[in-house]
Coordinates of C-alpha atoms and ligand atoms in Angstrom, one line a residue:
M1 CA 6.4 5.6 -23.8
V2 CA 9.2 5.1 -21.3
K3 CA 6.9 2.8 -19.8
E4 CA 7.3 0.5 -21.9
L5 CA 11.1 0.8 -22.8
L6 CA 11.5 -0.1 -19.0
E7 CA 8.6 -2.8 -18.6
N8 CA 11.2 -4.4 -21.7
S9 CA 14.2 -4.1 -19.8
L10 CA 12.3 -5.3 -16.5
D11 CA 11.5 -8.0 -18.8
A12 CA 14.5 -8.7 -19.4
G13 CA 16.0 -9.5 -16.1
A14 CA 17.5 -6.3 -16.0
R15 CA 19.1 -5.3 -12.3
E16 CA 20.4 -1.8 -13.2
I17 CA 18.4 0.5 -15.9
G18 CA 19.6 3.9 -17.1
I19 CA 18.0 6.5 -18.6
D20 CA 19.0 9.5 -20.4
V21 CA 17.1 11.8 -21.4
E22 CA 17.4 15.4 -23.6
R23 CA 15.0 18.5 -23.9
G24 CA 12.3 16.3 -22.1
G25 CA 12.1 13.4 -24.3
T26 CA 11.4 15.4 -27.2
R27 CA 15.3 14.8 -28.3
L28 CA 16.2 12.2 -26.9
I29 CA 15.3 8.9 -24.6
R30 CA 17.8 6.4 -24.1
V31 CA 17.1 3.6 -22.5
R32 CA 20.1 1.5 -21.4
D33 CA 19.7 -1.8 -19.2
D34 CA 21.8 -4.9 -18.2
G35 CA 19.5 -7.6 -19.4
V36 CA 19.5 -10.9 -21.1
G37 CA 19.5 -8.7 -24.2
I38 CA 18.0 -9.5 -27.9
H39 CA 19.4 -11.8 -30.6
R40 CA 20.5 -10.6 -33.6
D41 CA 18.3 -12.3 -35.6
D42 CA 15.0 -10.8 -33.3
L43 CA 16.5 -7.6 -33.7
L44 CA 14.2 -7.2 -37.5
L45 CA 11.5 -9.0 -35.9
A46 CA 11.2 -6.5 -32.5
L47 CA 11.0 -3.5 -35.2
A48 CA 9.4 -4.8 -38.4
R49 CA 5.8 -5.9 -36.6
H50 CA 3.0 -3.2 -37.6
A51 CA 1.7 -0.9 -36.1
T52 CA -2.2 -2.2 -35.8
S53 CA -3.3 1.5 -36.0
K54 CA -2.0 5.2 -37.3
V55 CA 0.3 6.5 -34.2
A56 CA 0.0 10.5 -34.6
T57 CA -0.3 12.0 -31.2
L58 CA 1.5 11.2 -27.9
D59 CA -1.8 9.9 -26.7
D60 CA -2.1 7.9 -29.5
L61 CA 1.0 6.2 -28.8
E62 CA 0.3 5.4 -25.0
Q63 CA -2.9 4.6 -25.8
V64 CA -1.1 2.0 -29.0
T65 CA 1.5 1.0 -25.9
T66 CA -1.3 0.6 -22.6
L67 CA -4.0 -1.2 -24.4
G68 CA -1.5 -4.1 -24.5
F69 CA -1.3 -4.7 -28.2
R70 CA 1.9 -6.9 -27.2
G71 CA 4.6 -6.9 -29.2
E72 CA 3.6 -3.3 -30.6
A73 CA 5.3 -0.8 -28.7
L74 CA 9.0 -0.8 -30.3
P75 CA 8.0 -0.7 -33.9
S76 CA 4.9 1.7 -33.1
I77 CA 7.7 4.0 -30.9
A78 CA 9.8 3.1 -34.1
S79 CA 7.2 5.0 -36.5
V80 CA 7.2 8.4 -35.6
S81 CA 11.0 8.8 -34.2
R82 CA 14.6 7.7 -35.2
L83 CA 15.0 4.2 -33.3
T84 CA 18.3 2.9 -32.6
I85 CA 18.4 -0.6 -30.6
T86 CA 21.4 -2.3 -30.1
S87 CA 21.8 -5.2 -27.9
R88 CA 24.5 -7.6 -26.8
R89 CA 23.4 -11.5 -25.1
A90 CA 25.6 -12.5 -22.8
G91 CA 28.3 -14.6 -24.1
E92 CA 28.5 -13.0 -27.4
E93 CA 31.4 -11.2 -28.7
N94 CA 30.0 -7.8 -29.1
G95 CA 26.4 -5.7 -30.0
W96 CA 24.3 -5.5 -32.8
R97 CA 22.7 -2.7 -34.0
L98 CA 19.5 -1.5 -35.7
R99 CA 18.1 1.8 -37.1
A100 CA 14.5 2.5 -38.2
E101 CA 13.4 6.0 -39.4
G102 CA 9.6 6.7 -39.2
G103 CA 9.1 3.2 -39.0
L104 CA 10.9 1.6 -41.7
P105 CA 14.2 -0.3 -40.2
E106 CA 17.4 -0.7 -42.1
T107 CA 17.6 -4.1 -43.5
Q108 CA 21.0 -4.6 -42.0
V109 CA 22.1 -5.2 -38.6
E110 CA 25.7 -3.8 -37.7
P111 CA 28.1 -5.1 -34.9
T112 CA 29.0 -2.2 -32.6
P113 CA 30.2 -2.6 -29.1
H114 CA 27.9 -2.5 -26.0
P115 CA 28.2 -4.4 -22.7
P116 CA 25.8 -7.0 -22.4
G117 CA 21.9 -5.7 -22.1
T118 CA 19.9 -3.7 -24.3
S119 CA 19.5 0.2 -25.4
V120 CA 17.0 1.0 -27.1
E121 CA 17.4 5.1 -28.1
V122 CA 14.3 7.3 -29.5
R123 CA 15.1 10.7 -31.0
D124 CA 13.8 12.9 -32.2
L125 CA 10.2 12.1 -31.4
F126 CA 7.4 13.3 -34.3
F127 CA 9.4 14.4 -35.9
N128 CA 7.9 12.9 -39.5
T129 CA 4.2 14.2 -37.8
P130 CA 3.5 17.3 -39.6
A131 CA 2.8 20.0 -36.8
R132 CA 4.9 18.5 -34.0
R133 CA 4.6 20.4 -31.1
K134 CA 0.7 20.2 -31.3
F135 CA 2.0 16.3 -30.4
L136 CA 4.1 17.8 -27.7
R137 CA 4.2 19.6 -24.2
T138 CA 6.9 21.9 -23.0
E139 CA 9.8 19.9 -22.7
K140 CA 9.0 20.6 -18.5
T141 CA 5.7 19.1 -19.1
E142 CA 6.9 15.9 -20.9
F143 CA 9.7 15.4 -18.8
G144 CA 8.1 16.3 -15.5
H145 CA 5.6 12.8 -16.9
L146 CA 8.6 10.8 -17.6
Q147 CA 10.3 11.2 -14.5
E148 CA 6.6 10.2 -12.6
I149 CA 6.5 7.4 -15.1
V150 CA 9.7 6.6 -13.3
K151 CA 9.5 7.2 -9.7
R152 CA 6.2 5.0 -10.1
I153 CA 8.3 2.0 -11.7
G154 CA 11.2 2.9 -9.1
L155 CA 9.1 2.3 -6.6
S156 CA 7.9 -1.0 -7.3
H157 CA 10.8 -2.4 -8.3
F158 CA 13.3 -2.1 -5.5
D159 CA 15.7 -4.1 -6.6
V160 CA 16.4 -3.2 -9.7
A161 CA 18.9 0.2 -9.8
I162 CA 17.6 2.9 -11.9
R163 CA 18.8 6.0 -12.6
L164 CA 17.2 9.2 -14.7
R165 CA 19.5 11.8 -16.3
Q166 CA 18.8 14.9 -18.3
E167 CA 21.2 16.8 -20.2
Q168 CA 23.8 14.7 -18.1
K169 CA 23.0 15.8 -14.9
D170 CA 21.5 13.0 -12.1
V171 CA 17.7 13.6 -11.9
L172 CA 17.1 10.6 -10.2
N173 CA 19.4 7.8 -8.6
L174 CA 17.3 5.2 -7.5
R175 CA 19.6 2.4 -6.1
F176 CA 19.2 -1.2 -6.0
T177 CA 18.3 -2.0 -2.4
D178 CA 18.7 -5.0 0.3
N179 CA 17.7 -3.6 4.0
E180 CA 15.2 -1.3 5.6
A181 CA 17.5 1.4 5.7
E182 CA 18.4 1.1 1.7
R183 CA 14.7 1.4 1.2
R184 CA 14.2 4.3 3.3
R185 CA 17.1 5.9 1.4
R186 CA 15.7 4.8 -2.2
L187 CA 12.2 6.4 -0.7
A188 CA 14.0 9.7 0.4
A189 CA 15.4 9.6 -3.6
A190 CA 11.9 9.0 -4.9
C191 CA 9.6 10.8 -2.2
G192 CA 12.2 13.4 -1.3
A193 CA 13.5 13.0 1.9
A194 CA 10.6 14.9 4.5
F195 CA 8.0 12.3 3.7
A196 CA 11.0 9.2 3.5
K197 CA 11.7 10.7 7.2
H198 CA 8.9 10.5 8.9
A199 CA 6.4 8.2 6.6
L200 CA 5.3 6.1 8.7
E201 CA 5.4 2.1 8.2
V202 CA 2.5 0.2 7.6
D203 CA 2.8 -3.9 7.6
F204 CA -0.6 -5.6 8.2
Q205 CA -1.9 -8.8 7.0
A206 CA -5.4 -10.7 7.6
V207 CA -8.0 -12.4 5.5
G208 CA -5.6 -13.2 2.4
L209 CA -4.8 -9.3 2.2
S210 CA -1.2 -7.9 2.5
L211 CA -0.6 -4.2 3.1
R212 CA 2.9 -2.8 3.0
G213 CA 4.2 0.6 2.5
W214 CA 4.3 3.8 3.9
I215 CA 2.0 7.1 4.6
A216 CA 2.8 10.3 6.2
D217 CA 1.3 11.0 9.1
P218 CA -1.6 13.9 9.1
E219 CA 1.8 16.8 10.3
H220 CA 3.3 16.1 7.2
S221 CA 0.0 15.6 4.8
R222 CA 0.8 17.9 1.2
S223 CA -0.7 20.8 -0.2
Q224 CA -1.2 18.7 -3.5
A225 CA -2.9 15.2 -4.0
D226 CA 0.7 14.7 -5.3
L227 CA 1.9 12.0 -3.6
Q228 CA -0.3 9.1 -3.8
Y229 CA 1.8 5.8 -5.3
F230 CA -0.8 2.3 -4.9
Y231 CA 0.3 -0.3 -6.2
L232 CA -2.0 -3.6 -6.5
N233 CA 0.0 -6.8 -7.0
G234 CA 2.9 -4.7 -7.8
R235 CA 0.9 -2.4 -10.5
I236 CA 0.2 1.1 -9.9
V237 CA -3.6 1.9 -9.8
R238 CA -5.4 4.5 -9.5
D239 CA -8.8 3.7 -8.1
K240 CA -11.6 5.5 -6.1
L241 CA -12.0 2.9 -3.2
V242 CA -8.5 2.5 -3.0
S243 CA -8.5 6.1 -2.3
H244 CA -11.6 6.8 -0.1
A245 CA -10.0 4.3 2.0
I246 CA -7.2 6.4 2.9
R247 CA -8.7 9.2 3.1
Q248 CA -11.2 7.8 4.9
A249 CA -8.4 6.4 7.8
Y250 CA -7.1 10.3 8.3
Q251 CA -10.5 11.4 8.5
D252 CA -10.6 14.2 11.0
L253 CA -6.8 14.2 11.0
L254 CA -6.5 16.2 8.6
Y255 CA -6.9 19.6 8.0
P256 CA -9.4 20.5 4.8
G257 CA -7.5 20.5 1.4
R258 CA -4.5 18.7 2.4
H259 CA -4.1 15.8 1.2
P260 CA -2.6 12.4 2.4
A261 CA 1.1 11.0 1.0
Y262 CA 1.8 8.1 0.4
V263 CA 3.3 4.7 -1.2
L264 CA 1.7 1.3 -0.8
Y265 CA 1.7 -2.1 -2.0
L266 CA -1.1 -4.1 -1.5
D267 CA -1.1 -8.0 -2.2
L268 CA -3.7 -10.5 -2.1
E269 CA -4.7 -13.5 -4.6
P270 CA -5.1 -12.4 -8.3
T271 CA -8.2 -14.1 -8.8
Q272 CA -9.3 -11.3 -6.4
A273 CA -9.2 -8.2 -8.5
D274 CA -9.2 -7.7 -11.7
V275 CA -6.9 -4.6 -13.3
N276 CA -7.2 -4.9 -16.7
V277 CA -10.9 -2.8 -16.3
H278 CA -9.1 0.0 -18.2
P279 CA -5.4 -0.3 -18.4
S280 CA -4.6 3.4 -19.4
K281 CA -7.3 4.4 -16.3
H282 CA -5.3 1.4 -13.6
E283 CA -8.7 1.3 -12.2
V284 CA -9.4 -2.1 -10.1
R285 CA -12.5 -4.0 -9.8
F286 CA -11.8 -5.8 -6.7
R287 CA -14.6 -9.1 -6.0
D288 CA -14.7 -8.1 -2.6
G289 CA -14.2 -4.4 -2.3
R290 CA -16.5 -3.5 1.0
L291 CA -13.7 -6.5 2.2
V292 CA -11.0 -4.6 0.5
H293 CA -11.7 -0.7 1.4
D294 CA -12.5 -2.3 5.3
F295 CA -9.3 -4.3 5.5
L296 CA -7.7 -0.4 3.8
F297 CA -9.7 1.3 6.7
R298 CA -8.6 0.1 9.5
S299 CA -5.1 -0.6 8.9
L300 CA -4.1 2.2 8.4
S301 CA -6.7 3.5 10.3
R302 CA -4.0 1.3 13.1
A303 CA -0.9 2.9 11.6
L304 CA -2.4 6.1 11.8
D305 CA -2.8 6.4 15.6
T306 CA -0.4 3.9 16.4
G307 CA 2.1 6.3 15.0
A308 CA 4.4 4.2 14.1
G309 CA 8.2 6.3 13.4
P310 CA 11.0 5.1 11.4
G311 CA 11.6 1.6 12.3
H312 CA 9.1 0.9 14.2
A313 CA 6.3 -0.9 11.9
A314 CA 2.7 -0.9 13.0
K315 CA 2.4 -4.8 13.3
V316 CA 0.2 -7.4 12.0
M317 CA -3.3 -8.1 12.6
P318 CA -4.4 -11.4 13.7
A319 CA -4.9 -13.1 10.5
G320 CA -9.2 -13.8 10.6
G321 CA -9.4 -11.8 13.8
H322 CA -12.5 -10.3 14.8
G323 CA -11.2 -6.7 13.8
L324 CA -11.4 -7.5 9.6
V325 CA -14.8 -9.1 9.7
P326 CA -17.0 -7.1 6.8
G327 CA -19.4 -6.0 7.3
R328 CA -19.6 -4.9 11.2
K329 CA -22.2 -3.0 12.3
G330 CA -20.8 0.7 12.0
Y331 CA -19.9 0.0 8.6
A332 CA -21.1 3.1 6.4
P333 CA -18.9 5.2 4.9
T334 CA -20.0 7.8 2.2
A335 CA -18.2 10.5 0.2
S336 CA -21.0 12.8 2.1
R337 CA -20.4 11.3 5.7
V338 CA -16.8 12.4 5.0
R339 CA -17.1 15.2 3.7
E340 CA -19.3 16.4 6.4
A341 CA -17.0 15.4 8.5
M342 CA -13.8 17.7 6.7
D343 CA -16.2 20.8 7.3
G344 CA -16.8 20.1 10.7
Y345 CA -13.2 19.6 11.3
A346 CA -12.5 22.6 9.6
A347 CA -15.6 24.8 11.8
L348 CA -13.6 22.9 15.4
T349 CA -9.8 24.6 13.6
G350 CA -10.7 27.6 12.2
P351 CA -7.9 30.6 11.2
A352 CA -4.5 30.9 13.3
P353 CA -6.0 30.7 17.0
V354 CA -5.2 34.2 18.6
E355 CA -7.0 35.4 22.1
P356 CA -8.5 38.1 21.6
G357 CA -7.9 41.1 24.3
A358 CA -5.2 39.2 26.2
G359 CA -2.8 41.4 25.1
D360 CA 1.5 40.4 24.4
R361 CA 1.5 37.6 27.4
V362 CA -0.6 35.5 24.4
A363 CA 1.4 33.7 22.2
T364 CA 0.2 32.3 19.2
S365 CA 2.9 29.8 18.4
L366 CA 3.8 27.3 21.6
G367 CA 7.7 27.3 19.3
R368 CA 9.6 24.8 19.3
A369 CA 9.9 21.8 22.3
L370 CA 12.7 21.7 24.3
G371 CA 12.2 18.3 25.8
Q372 CA 9.9 17.2 28.6
V373 CA 10.3 17.0 32.4
H374 CA 9.3 14.5 34.1
G375 CA 7.0 13.0 31.7
R376 CA 5.1 15.2 32.6
Y377 CA 5.5 18.9 30.8
V378 CA 7.0 20.5 27.6
L379 CA 9.5 22.8 27.7
A380 CA 8.9 25.0 25.0
Q381 CA 10.8 28.1 23.5
N382 CA 9.1 30.8 22.0
Q383 CA 9.6 34.3 20.4
L384 CA 8.5 35.7 24.2
G385 CA 10.4 33.9 26.1
L386 CA 9.6 29.7 27.8
V387 CA 5.9 27.7 27.7
L388 CA 5.5 25.7 29.6
V389 CA 2.9 23.0 28.3
D390 CA 0.8 20.5 31.3
M391 CA 0.9 17.5 28.7
R392 CA -1.9 15.3 31.0
A393 CA -4.1 18.2 30.5
A394 CA -3.4 18.6 27.3
R395 CA -3.9 15.6 26.1
R396 CA -7.3 15.6 28.0
H397 CA -7.7 18.4 25.9
L398 CA -7.3 17.1 23.0
A399 CA -8.9 13.6 23.3
Y400 CA -12.3 15.9 24.6
G401 CA -12.2 18.2 21.6
R402 CA -11.7 14.7 19.3
L403 CA -14.2 13.0 20.7
K404 CA -16.5 16.2 20.7
S405 CA -16.6 17.0 17.0
A406 CA -16.3 13.6 15.9
L407 CA -19.8 13.2 17.7
A408 CA -20.8 16.1 16.0
N409 CA -19.8 14.6 12.3
G410 CA -21.5 11.1 13.1
A411 CA -19.6 8.6 15.2
V412 CA -16.6 8.2 16.4
R413 CA -13.9 7.1 14.8
S414 CA -14.2 3.2 16.4
Q415 CA -10.8 1.1 16.5
P416 CA -10.6 -3.1 17.7
L417 CA -8.8 -4.0 20.3
L418 CA -6.1 -6.8 19.5
V419 CA -7.6 -9.1 21.9
P420 CA -10.7 -8.7 23.5
V421 CA -10.7 -7.6 27.1
A422 CA -13.3 -9.7 29.6
F423 CA -14.1 -8.3 33.3
S424 CA -16.0 -8.4 36.0
L425 CA -18.3 -5.3 36.9
P426 CA -20.8 -4.3 39.4
E427 CA -24.8 -5.1 37.8
D428 CA -25.8 -1.7 37.8
L429 CA -23.6 -1.0 35.5
T430 CA -23.1 -3.8 33.3
V431 CA -26.9 -3.5 32.3
M432 CA -26.1 0.0 31.1
V433 CA -24.3 -2.0 28.0
E434 CA -28.2 -2.7 27.1
E435 CA -29.6 0.4 27.9
K436 CA -26.9 3.2 26.5
S437 CA -25.8 0.7 23.7
A438 CA -27.4 3.4 21.0
V439 CA -24.9 6.2 23.0
L440 CA -22.1 3.2 23.5
H441 CA -22.1 2.3 19.9
R442 CA -21.7 6.1 18.7
L443 CA -19.0 7.0 21.0
G444 CA -17.1 3.9 19.1
F445 CA -17.7 0.8 22.2
D446 CA -18.4 -2.7 21.4
L447 CA -19.0 -3.9 24.5
V448 CA -21.1 -7.8 25.1
N449 CA -22.6 -8.8 28.4
S450 CA -20.5 -12.0 28.8
G451 CA -22.6 -12.6 32.4
P452 CA -24.7 -11.2 34.8
D453 CA -21.7 -9.2 36.0
S454 CA -18.9 -9.2 33.4
V455 CA -18.4 -7.2 30.6
T456 CA -15.7 -7.8 27.2
V457 CA -14.4 -5.0 25.3
H458 CA -14.0 -5.6 21.8
R459 CA -13.5 -2.2 20.4
V460 CA -12.3 1.3 21.8
P461 CA -12.7 5.0 20.0
A462 CA -9.5 4.8 18.7
S463 CA -8.4 8.3 19.8
L464 CA -8.6 6.6 23.1
R465 CA -6.4 3.2 21.7
E466 CA -4.2 3.6 24.4
A467 CA -5.9 4.1 27.2
E468 CA -6.5 1.3 29.6
P469 CA -9.9 -0.6 28.5
Q470 CA -10.9 -1.5 32.0
A471 CA -10.4 1.2 33.1
L472 CA -11.8 3.0 30.6
V473 CA -14.9 0.7 30.4
R474 CA -15.7 1.0 34.2
T475 CA -15.1 5.0 34.0
L476 CA -17.6 5.2 31.0
L477 CA -20.6 3.2 32.1
T478 CA -19.9 4.8 35.9
A479 CA -20.2 8.3 33.9
L480 CA -23.8 7.0 32.2
A481 CA -24.7 5.7 34.5
E482 CA -25.0 8.6 36.7
V483 CA -26.5 10.4 33.7
A484 CA -29.9 11.7 34.6
P485 CA -32.8 9.3 33.6
E486 CA -34.2 11.7 31.7
E487 CA -32.0 12.3 29.1
P488 CA -32.5 11.3 25.5
A489 CA -31.5 7.7 24.7
E490 CA -28.8 8.9 21.8
H491 CA -27.9 12.0 24.0
V492 CA -24.2 11.3 24.9
P493 CA -23.9 14.2 27.9
E494 CA -20.3 16.6 28.7
S495 CA -19.7 14.8 31.7
V496 CA -19.9 11.5 29.9
L497 CA -17.1 13.0 27.3
A498 CA -14.8 14.6 30.1
A499 CA -14.8 10.9 32.2
L500 CA -13.5 9.9 28.8
A501 CA -11.0 12.3 27.8
E502 CA -9.7 11.7 31.9
Q503 CA -8.5 8.0 30.3
S504 CA -6.6 9.2 27.4
R505 CA -3.0 8.0 27.5
M506 CA 0.2 8.8 25.3
A507 CA 1.9 6.5 23.5
P508 CA 4.5 4.5 25.2
G509 CA 7.4 5.2 24.9
E510 CA 9.9 8.5 25.4
P511 CA 8.2 11.2 22.8
T512 CA 10.6 12.4 19.9
L513 CA 11.5 16.4 19.9
D514 CA 9.1 15.8 16.6
E515 CA 6.3 14.4 18.5
L516 CA 6.6 16.9 21.2
D517 CA 6.1 19.6 18.8
G518 CA 3.5 17.8 17.3
L519 CA 1.5 18.3 19.6
L520 CA 2.3 21.8 20.1
R521 CA 0.8 22.4 17.2
Q522 CA -2.6 20.2 18.0
V523 CA -2.7 22.0 21.5
E524 CA -2.1 25.5 19.1
R525 CA -4.9 24.8 17.0
D526 CA -7.0 23.5 19.6
Q527 CA -6.8 27.2 21.7
E528 CA -9.5 28.4 20.2
N529 CA -11.5 26.1 22.2
S530 CA -9.3 25.9 26.1
E531 CA -11.8 26.7 28.3
G532 CA -11.3 26.1 31.5
R533 CA -8.1 24.6 33.3
P534 CA -5.1 26.0 31.4
V535 CA -3.0 23.1 29.5
W536 CA -0.1 26.0 28.8
V537 CA 1.5 28.7 30.9
Q538 CA 4.2 31.7 29.5
L539 CA 6.6 32.7 30.8
S540 CA 8.0 36.1 29.0
Q541 CA 11.7 37.1 28.8
D542 CA 10.6 39.7 31.2
E543 CA 9.3 37.4 33.9
L544 CA 12.1 35.9 33.9
E545 CA 14.4 38.3 34.3
A546 CA 12.5 39.6 37.1
L547 CA 11.8 36.7 39.2
F548 CA 15.6 36.3 39.1
G549 CA 15.4 40.5 40.3
T550 CA 13.5 38.9 43.4
L551 CA 16.4 36.2 44.3
Q552 CA 18.8 38.5 44.2
A553 CA 17.4 41.0 46.0
A554 CA 16.4 38.2 48.7
F555 CA 19.6 36.9 48.8
Ligands
ADP1 P1 7.0 -6.9 -26.2 O1 7.4 -6.4 -25.4 O2 4.9 -6.7 -26.0 O3 6.6 -8.5 -26.8 P2 7.6 -5.0 -28.1 O4 7.2 -3.7 -28.7 O5 7.7 -3.9 -26.3 O6 6.6 -5.8 -27.5 O7 9.1 -5.7 -27.8 C1 9.2 -6.6 -28.9 C2 10.3 -7.4 -28.3 O8 11.6 -6.9 -28.3 C3 10.4 -8.1 -27.2 O9 8.9 -9.1 -27.0 C4 11.6 -8.7 -26.3 O10 11.6 -10.0 -27.0 C5 12.3 -7.6 -27.2 N1 12.4 -7.0 -26.5 C6 12.5 -4.6 -26.8 N2 13.3 -4.7 -25.4 C7 13.8 -5.5 -25.0 C8 14.8 -4.9 -24.1 N3 14.8 -4.4 -23.7 N4 15.6 -6.4 -24.0 C9 15.7 -7.6 -24.2 N5 14.5 -7.9 -25.8 C10 13.8 -6.9 -25.3
MG2 MG1 7.3 -3.8 -24.8

């Protein structure tokens, strides 16, 4: 119901809206705006129309209003409350007030002081309904619901200031925004400081579609699906195709049971989607669902892989570019495939890593990063003492694990290069492109022989997107050429994975402490699978002391 009141205010061109609530809204909801106002002669009209269906419950009320019987919101609300509208149009000396109780408006409007704009005051919701309490959830629940609606609207109208107060205390204060910093601040007010701080910015346009907004990096996923706002052409929607595409973009980046958090705005030609399938369910019918799914999946995968932090939008794919052709091979999302991937990941990462039998030298936590050394090591401090992590080894190790688990769960997530890269290679390597096409495909590569001794790279595994494509492909084809010919065509030998992992690179730029911490967390999770060369060493406080003791003895 508060949704309809807010929409009326927005329709009236309000720049500032204040909402006052008492007792979760059951006693009072007052929405005040600075919009164009209602002419005194129209006040009666606004209330007098008859609701076509009888309102008995809050859900009924919601039905009447959200199903969009134009001109029914105010009369419906009036029929189950004590309602007062006060409004003043610009240029008028004073405002005019009209009251209604249980649907019957007074016949007289009274002059009353009011700033330009409109206030709608709804008191004692369902006061005239027998067993009123049955129709209202607890005050807390009602208020939570109301607050959520205010957030949703607030997140789609950054140019309108919205303030929600309960019992005269500010609950939400969404200020007018004019620039990126203000938008982040508003995002923090609506979605919490943690989300706003760590959210990755999304900003992609292609094939007539535009996706903007913010998504939580995987480290800041949530234990509940409670921070998920998706707007289609400015209207919030909840849609299976959309959530599927988003989930898939996070595939094998999220712990099982964790949920992505996002505030996203998809804009497309209005003819490309029908939002009116069922307004209260917010469902959508896309004309080309596959294209939209593909676009969402690819844009978000890219944003996640780029890890664009605040102010570093992962920007723009070329319009109509090679990356977004719908129906490409490898596109076969099914719910079960995603689930498999998640299960596989669960098995792989398992519970908190503890190495058995290694005594107290083994840290279960690598602690907090203090900084990096020569771009090669992370220096961290944990309870036991100092930790040094070899970033290169860690990266290699993580890349290996990621490729392996992705293969175990189907195929490696692939990503188009912004610009395809062509280069020449000896013929004994280029023949591998045809010969091992099944393996290449499973590994997330899209290579084309562009001549007897040249290869064009179109797509690479998403987890290796920072690698240099030429070196990556040369290494890969060399490793494949060395595989014994009796190996089954589809099999990907460990040696090939290891060679690929060797090529993984860090995202360019100086990592922040948060990013280094993120790396530590990944290494911790991965400890169970550690074999071979060590990725980190622990120096206990005793060892440090002993070290200096030895030095002292020496001098
Ligand atoms: P609808 O919005 O579908 O027309 P409502 O019952 O919500 O029906 O509102 C009835 C009419 O009252 C609106 O058409 C509009 O002219 C007027 N109105 C309602 N709220 C406001 C407001 N906050 N500011 C200006 N006019 C309003
Ligand atoms: Mg309305």
